[in-house]
Amino acid sequence: MRRTVFNEDHEAFRETIRDFIAAEVVPEYEEWREAGQVPRDFYKKLGELGIFGIEVPEEYGGAGETSFKFNAVITEELARAGVSFGGSSVHTALCLPYILKYGNEEQKRRWLPSFVSGDLMTAIAMTEPGTGSDLAGMKTTAKLSEDGTHYVLNGAKTFITGGVLADRVLVCARTAPATPEDRRGGISILVVDTTSEGYAVGRKLEKLGLKTSDTAELSFTDVKVPVEDLLGEEGKAFGYLAHNLPQERLGIAVSAYAQSAAAVEFAKAYVQDREVFGKSVASFQNTKFTLADCKAEVDAMQAVVDRALEAHDAGELTAADAASAKLFTTEHAAVVIDKCLQLHGGYGYMMEYPIARLYADTRVTRIYGGTSEVMRSIVAKSMGL
Ligand SMILES: Cc1cc2nc3c(=O)[nH]c(=O)nc-3n(C[C@H](O)[C@H](O)[C@H](O)COP(=O)(O)OP(=O)(O)OC[C@H]3O[C@@H](n4cnc5c(N)ncnc54)[C@H](O)[C@@H]3O)c2cc1C
């Protein structure tokens, strides 16, 4: 089916990204996987390419685009090549919308130019060892000092993507205790300088997949955060999270779709090349039927993702729409990628084959950004259930 979601500008951008990935990422990727992260300098290259500034207004050094579709193009091209840009998707797809929407003029002038160049990398820390799905249950606290000049931050976060390399982390913390009437009130976002005294990066976590993304534990012991680094209004962050999570979930849906489409291409190429019992694996009816099933599933995912991208650009993507898109694509991606791996036989289990990496990488899409169970709860609630 002809796709109508992307225009000429998106396609020209796709070419640029494809060439950049082939020249700058593919040759280095094995080394990055072994290191468990991309080199910090690579983010400067992404900055020079303009990747971090796409949606940043021109007055702060960006390109001033408002469409999320450029982000989708990057995700698709990374999946197609079987690689990633480390943890940097969090920088642009997750953190930037908070700074753009809730940052004041002074903060934008202070942070955005170096955000765009890759000199200042960001991460976002919501999840804690004791609470993930139930964000209102977070225990990290930020107490305003008596003279009102700074907050004192204490607590711990875990599973923070980009947490090792980040220069500023958007830390969600309680500035007031929860009340029985309002569990969600009293949470604020502080944009914490990672060189602050008392700020510590704990373990870089060993993961099943996403090997080039640095996922870390963070801890805060009496970290002084200037009041100038509070994002938006004190106590209102739960509303901010609810507003921004649909874009995060759309990004994950795009990624699940793109990984599935890539898996079908990897499998198709493999089965045409591989011979068993004197003929190609592609010649078996089972192979053709399996890949036809996968193609049909990928077409359905693409339709969902494209509609969601249009809705998001039009400002109409609801929390339930985004949850539904994430749920559908990530659950189906698991089935498609598993079938494509099966067609590779034992080679599909070897990490040197991109299908094995996709299999491992895609598993987390049903967990992060809100689990499938949480997505089902949101969709069911929107149905009045
Ligand atoms: C690789 C990776 C990167 C991540 N990056 C970040 C990041 O950058 N920043 C960040 O803040 N967080 C990040 N996370 C955290 C992620 O968002 C959480 O892991 C996720 O929200 C689930 O929380 P949890 O792990 O505490 O699981 P839990 O909330 O403990 O859930 C355990 C199980 O209970 C189920 N469950 C929970 N609530 C319900 C319910 N109401 N009904 C039915 N079942 C339920 C869940 O679906 C799950 O199956 C990352 C996680 C991973 C794995």
XYZ file of C-alpha atoms and ligand atoms in Angstrom:
438
model
C 0.000 0.000 0.000
C 1.191 3.490 -0.804
C 2.124 5.412 2.327
C 0.903 8.984 2.541
C 2.231 9.931 5.947
C 5.614 11.242 4.772
C 6.261 14.099 2.307
C 9.309 14.959 0.169
C 11.071 16.680 3.059
C 10.743 13.583 5.226
C 12.037 11.378 2.415
C 15.033 13.666 1.769
C 15.751 13.580 5.494
C 15.485 9.771 5.369
C 18.246 9.652 2.743
C 20.515 11.791 4.921
C 19.908 9.603 7.965
C 20.397 6.406 5.974
C 23.773 7.620 4.642
C 24.849 8.803 8.092
C 23.974 5.438 9.665
C 25.866 3.537 6.961
C 28.964 5.732 7.327
C 29.078 6.534 11.047
C 27.161 3.839 12.931
C 27.279 0.466 11.176
C 31.110 0.229 11.097
C 31.362 1.077 14.831
C 28.311 -0.740 16.123
C 29.890 -3.986 17.286
C 32.412 -2.046 19.368
C 29.651 0.065 20.939
C 27.643 -3.040 21.784
C 30.639 -4.508 23.578
C 31.240 -1.245 25.458
C 27.562 -1.135 26.482
C 27.140 2.436 25.301
C 27.959 4.782 22.449
C 30.991 7.067 22.864
C 30.036 10.467 24.304
C 31.564 12.185 21.240
C 29.066 10.448 18.995
C 26.331 12.652 20.458
C 28.263 15.689 19.245
C 28.134 14.193 15.745
C 24.373 13.792 16.056
C 24.253 17.406 17.189
C 26.254 18.526 14.153
C 23.890 16.571 11.915
C 21.024 18.556 13.407
C 19.199 15.559 14.891
C 18.747 17.092 18.345
C 17.473 20.412 17.064
C 14.736 19.303 14.690
C 11.891 20.306 17.001
C 13.738 23.104 18.814
C 12.625 26.624 17.775
C 15.062 28.545 15.589
C 15.790 31.211 18.211
C 17.428 28.516 20.373
C 19.471 27.045 17.508
C 17.063 24.429 16.167
C 15.136 23.876 12.934
C 11.754 24.772 14.409
C 9.874 21.742 13.046
C 6.703 20.849 14.881
C 6.168 17.427 13.308
C 7.075 14.245 15.166
C 7.379 12.479 11.812
C 11.098 13.273 11.473
C 11.602 11.370 14.680
C 9.667 8.465 13.183
C 11.918 8.498 10.123
C 15.006 8.180 12.325
C 13.439 5.260 14.222
C 12.562 3.492 10.985
C 16.035 3.919 9.521
C 17.750 2.683 12.683
C 15.564 -0.437 12.714
C 16.174 -1.005 9.017
C 19.940 -1.043 9.654
C 19.585 -3.054 12.879
C 21.383 -0.401 14.977
C 20.613 2.430 17.412
C 21.831 5.870 18.471
C 22.340 4.655 22.055
C 20.114 6.276 24.648
C 19.712 9.508 22.707
C 16.100 8.991 21.643
C 15.183 9.853 25.241
C 16.981 13.193 24.824
C 14.835 14.300 21.886
C 11.605 12.299 22.060
C 11.081 12.335 25.840
C 12.981 15.175 27.493
C 12.669 17.893 24.862
C 8.857 18.156 24.986
C 9.042 18.870 28.740
C 11.600 21.643 28.268
C 9.718 23.161 25.322
C 6.318 23.100 26.995
C 7.132 23.758 30.640
C 10.516 25.521 30.569
C 10.564 29.301 31.045
C 12.370 31.678 28.695
C 15.505 31.871 30.849
C 15.739 28.054 31.072
C 15.272 27.615 27.340
C 18.040 30.142 26.620
C 20.281 28.447 29.161
C 19.761 24.826 28.081
C 18.539 24.553 24.506
C 21.569 25.718 22.461
C 23.804 23.095 24.099
C 20.925 20.574 24.006
C 20.908 21.016 20.219
C 24.692 20.708 19.823
C 24.883 17.549 21.935
C 27.056 19.259 24.574
C 24.248 18.899 27.112
C 22.612 15.464 27.075
C 19.437 14.821 29.046
C 17.619 11.867 30.593
C 14.365 11.566 32.523
C 14.039 9.817 35.874
C 10.564 8.762 36.946
C 10.992 5.104 37.929
C 12.265 4.133 41.386
C 13.357 0.782 42.781
C 10.028 0.556 44.630
C 7.702 2.029 42.033
C 7.343 1.994 38.252
C 3.780 1.571 36.997
C 2.365 3.417 40.007
C 4.245 6.701 39.581
C 2.237 8.457 42.273
C 3.944 6.127 44.740
C 7.385 7.693 44.198
C 9.436 8.350 47.342
C 12.208 10.698 46.138
C 11.778 14.038 47.893
C 12.809 17.608 47.128
C 12.455 19.978 50.081
C 12.604 23.714 49.566
C 15.359 25.307 51.692
C 14.336 27.803 54.366
C 15.746 30.729 52.393
C 13.848 29.538 49.300
C 16.940 29.468 47.052
C 17.195 25.730 46.411
C 15.644 22.301 46.850
C 17.343 19.500 48.745
C 16.913 16.283 46.776
C 17.049 12.825 48.356
C 16.163 9.425 46.960
C 16.964 6.933 44.220
C 15.895 6.144 40.671
C 16.447 3.083 38.521
C 16.310 1.953 34.873
C 17.226 5.447 33.679
C 18.037 5.436 29.968
C 20.996 7.679 29.187
C 21.691 7.889 32.912
C 25.422 7.300 32.607
C 26.158 9.938 29.984
C 23.533 12.563 30.889
C 24.569 16.100 31.890
C 21.117 17.082 33.160
C 18.418 14.716 34.392
C 14.747 15.616 34.657
C 14.145 14.129 38.076
C 10.562 13.628 39.268
C 10.370 14.121 43.010
C 7.864 14.823 45.733
C 7.915 18.466 46.828
C 4.842 17.780 48.961
C 3.490 14.541 50.422
C 0.618 12.699 48.759
C -2.761 13.054 50.438
C -5.536 10.428 50.506
C -7.661 12.786 48.349
C -4.893 13.489 45.834
C -2.175 10.852 45.473
C -0.932 12.499 42.272
C -0.414 16.008 43.606
C 2.874 17.266 45.056
C 5.193 15.846 42.364
C 7.604 18.246 40.632
C 10.304 18.013 37.956
C 13.803 19.295 38.731
C 16.355 19.527 35.933
C 19.317 18.308 37.947
C 22.944 19.009 37.036
C 24.675 15.621 37.184
C 27.900 17.175 38.478
C 26.132 18.350 41.663
C 27.517 17.206 44.989
C 25.552 14.213 46.319
C 24.427 13.116 42.847
C 25.708 9.626 42.052
C 25.416 7.251 39.129
C 25.166 3.702 40.464
C 25.416 0.561 38.382
C 25.141 0.658 34.622
C 22.575 -2.119 34.335
C 23.222 -5.286 32.322
C 20.235 -5.755 30.003
C 18.738 -8.441 27.784
C 18.851 -6.107 24.766
C 19.394 -2.437 23.850
C 23.068 -3.036 24.494
C 24.274 0.375 23.297
C 21.918 2.302 25.550
C 23.305 3.218 28.982
C 20.645 2.360 31.553
C 21.579 3.337 35.067
C 20.701 3.564 38.714
C 20.874 7.069 40.173
C 20.984 8.241 43.773
C 20.639 11.651 45.388
C 21.985 12.524 48.823
C 21.191 16.073 49.911
C 21.675 17.332 46.362
C 21.191 21.118 46.236
C 19.103 22.038 43.204
C 18.668 25.791 42.564
C 15.005 26.880 42.370
C 15.853 28.201 38.891
C 16.030 24.533 37.809
C 12.428 23.691 38.713
C 10.547 22.908 35.493
C 7.070 24.386 35.329
C 5.084 24.787 38.521
C 5.795 23.053 41.789
C 3.542 20.066 42.465
C 2.062 19.877 38.960
C 4.342 17.284 37.370
C 1.888 14.385 37.335
C -0.228 16.394 34.902
C 2.888 17.106 32.814
C 3.721 13.393 32.669
C 0.162 12.544 31.653
C 0.379 15.166 28.911
C 3.720 13.942 27.494
C 3.453 10.169 27.887
C 1.314 9.755 24.708
C 4.239 11.000 22.573
C 6.598 8.612 24.341
C 4.164 5.745 23.675
C 3.742 6.756 20.044
C 7.542 6.684 19.687
C 7.603 3.151 21.104
C 4.794 2.092 18.744
C 6.775 3.419 15.771
C 9.795 1.529 16.973
C 7.856 -1.756 17.374
C 6.399 -1.386 13.885
C 9.779 -0.490 12.362
C 11.526 -3.386 14.082
C 8.869 -5.792 12.768
C 9.183 -4.452 9.223
C 12.967 -4.810 9.471
C 12.631 -8.366 10.835
C 10.584 -9.398 7.794
C 13.245 -7.979 5.472
C 16.051 -9.739 7.358
C 14.136 -13.036 7.255
C 13.257 -12.680 3.592
C 16.894 -12.140 2.646
C 18.048 -15.000 4.862
C 15.593 -17.641 3.603
C 16.422 -16.876 -0.017
C 20.085 -17.440 0.656
C 19.985 -20.440 2.985
C 19.716 -23.952 1.534
C 18.442 -27.052 3.347
C 17.699 -30.458 1.838
C 19.078 -29.124 -1.445
C 16.670 -26.205 -1.789
C 16.265 -22.727 -0.434
C 14.350 -22.240 2.808
C 12.263 -19.717 0.868
C 10.931 -22.496 -1.357
C 8.982 -24.192 1.461
C 5.315 -23.314 1.594
C 5.626 -22.890 5.373
C 8.219 -20.146 4.859
C 6.078 -18.301 2.321
C 2.973 -18.512 4.488
C 4.837 -17.430 7.598
C 6.331 -14.403 5.884
C 2.965 -13.553 4.293
C 1.358 -13.624 7.751
C 4.142 -11.387 9.077
C 3.776 -8.964 6.165
C 0.022 -8.683 6.829
C 0.706 -7.961 10.504
C 3.318 -5.337 9.601
C 0.841 -3.668 7.201
C -1.715 -3.470 10.011
C 0.883 -2.027 12.407
C 1.910 0.512 9.791
C -1.706 1.647 9.375
C -2.066 2.116 13.137
C 1.232 3.977 13.449
C 0.591 6.239 10.457
C -2.847 7.232 11.741
C -1.401 7.899 15.176
C 1.402 10.035 13.682
C -1.150 12.126 11.778
C -3.311 12.470 14.879
C -0.302 13.489 16.973
C 0.812 16.154 14.488
C -2.760 17.477 14.484
C -2.708 17.630 18.304
C -5.474 15.026 18.495
C -3.723 11.909 19.802
C -5.432 11.026 23.084
C -3.874 9.082 25.932
C -6.103 6.121 25.019
C -5.171 6.351 21.300
C -1.475 6.264 22.177
C -1.966 3.404 24.643
C -3.918 1.424 22.055
C -1.257 2.004 19.371
C 1.533 0.975 21.751
C -0.360 -2.096 22.945
C -1.223 -3.301 19.442
C 2.162 -2.753 17.816
C 4.346 -4.032 20.638
C 2.293 -7.198 21.234
C 2.240 -7.972 17.503
C 5.926 -7.140 17.077
C 6.724 -9.890 19.568
C 4.897 -12.455 17.418
C 6.311 -11.254 14.096
C 9.926 -11.012 15.240
C 9.735 -14.426 16.891
C 8.472 -16.004 13.650
C 11.212 -14.261 11.643
C 13.838 -15.516 14.081
C 12.485 -19.074 13.735
C 13.046 -18.944 9.975
C 16.750 -18.289 10.638
C 17.156 -21.572 12.539
C 20.150 -21.577 14.907
C 21.671 -18.507 13.274
C 18.681 -16.529 14.507
C 19.886 -17.165 18.046
C 23.336 -15.731 17.371
C 23.849 -12.091 18.328
C 25.923 -11.435 15.212
C 22.661 -11.695 13.251
C 20.466 -8.579 13.433
C 17.337 -10.684 13.961
C 18.680 -11.892 17.325
C 19.352 -8.314 18.418
C 15.883 -7.226 17.284
C 14.347 -10.097 19.259
C 16.115 -8.967 22.414
C 15.624 -5.246 21.799
C 11.916 -5.429 21.120
C 11.043 -7.264 24.339
C 11.234 -4.117 26.409
C 8.680 -2.285 24.278
C 5.954 -4.178 26.165
C 7.419 -2.958 29.455
C 8.847 0.559 29.278
C 6.812 3.677 28.692
C 4.124 1.827 30.655
C 3.556 -1.932 30.521
C 1.002 -3.657 28.274
C -1.136 -4.203 31.367
C -1.108 -0.461 32.100
C -1.961 0.215 28.413
C -4.916 -2.187 28.689
C -6.098 -0.361 31.824
C -5.993 2.993 29.996
C -7.851 1.645 26.951
C -10.441 -0.143 29.126
C -11.015 3.060 31.112
C -11.591 4.980 27.871
C -14.268 2.372 27.048
C -16.032 3.240 30.292
C -14.922 -0.005 31.942
C 15.407 -0.793 29.380
C 14.540 0.087 30.217
C 14.664 1.466 30.098
C 13.893 2.314 30.900
N 14.074 3.661 30.817
C 13.452 4.469 31.719
C 13.756 5.860 31.798
O 14.548 6.386 31.006
N 13.158 6.604 32.769
C 12.268 6.069 33.641
O 11.755 6.793 34.490
N 11.954 4.748 33.597
C 12.526 3.942 32.668
N 12.221 2.598 32.628
C 11.274 2.065 33.594
C 9.986 1.559 32.991
O 9.168 2.616 32.541
C 9.312 0.682 34.061
O 10.087 -0.497 34.140
C 7.881 0.347 33.727
O 7.062 1.484 33.815
C 7.316 -0.739 34.687
O 7.574 -0.426 36.018
P 8.254 -1.563 36.964
O 9.446 -2.062 36.257
O 8.427 -0.978 38.303
O 7.187 -2.719 37.002
P 5.986 -2.864 38.074
O 5.218 -1.594 38.099
O 6.544 -3.389 39.347
O 5.122 -3.995 37.383
C 5.286 -5.407 37.608
C 4.155 -6.132 36.885
O 2.904 -5.721 37.465
C 2.032 -5.332 36.421
N 1.108 -4.291 36.851
C 1.408 -3.100 37.382
N 0.286 -2.395 37.612
C -0.746 -3.160 37.207
C -2.157 -3.010 37.177
N -2.729 -1.882 37.613
N -2.908 -4.019 36.703
C -2.339 -5.163 36.263
N -1.000 -5.367 36.261
C -0.232 -4.384 36.720
C 2.957 -4.793 35.333
O 2.294 -4.734 34.079
C 4.075 -5.801 35.375
O 3.723 -6.935 34.654
C 12.960 1.753 31.797
C 12.826 0.355 31.875
C 13.606 -0.467 31.125
C 13.454 -1.948 31.270
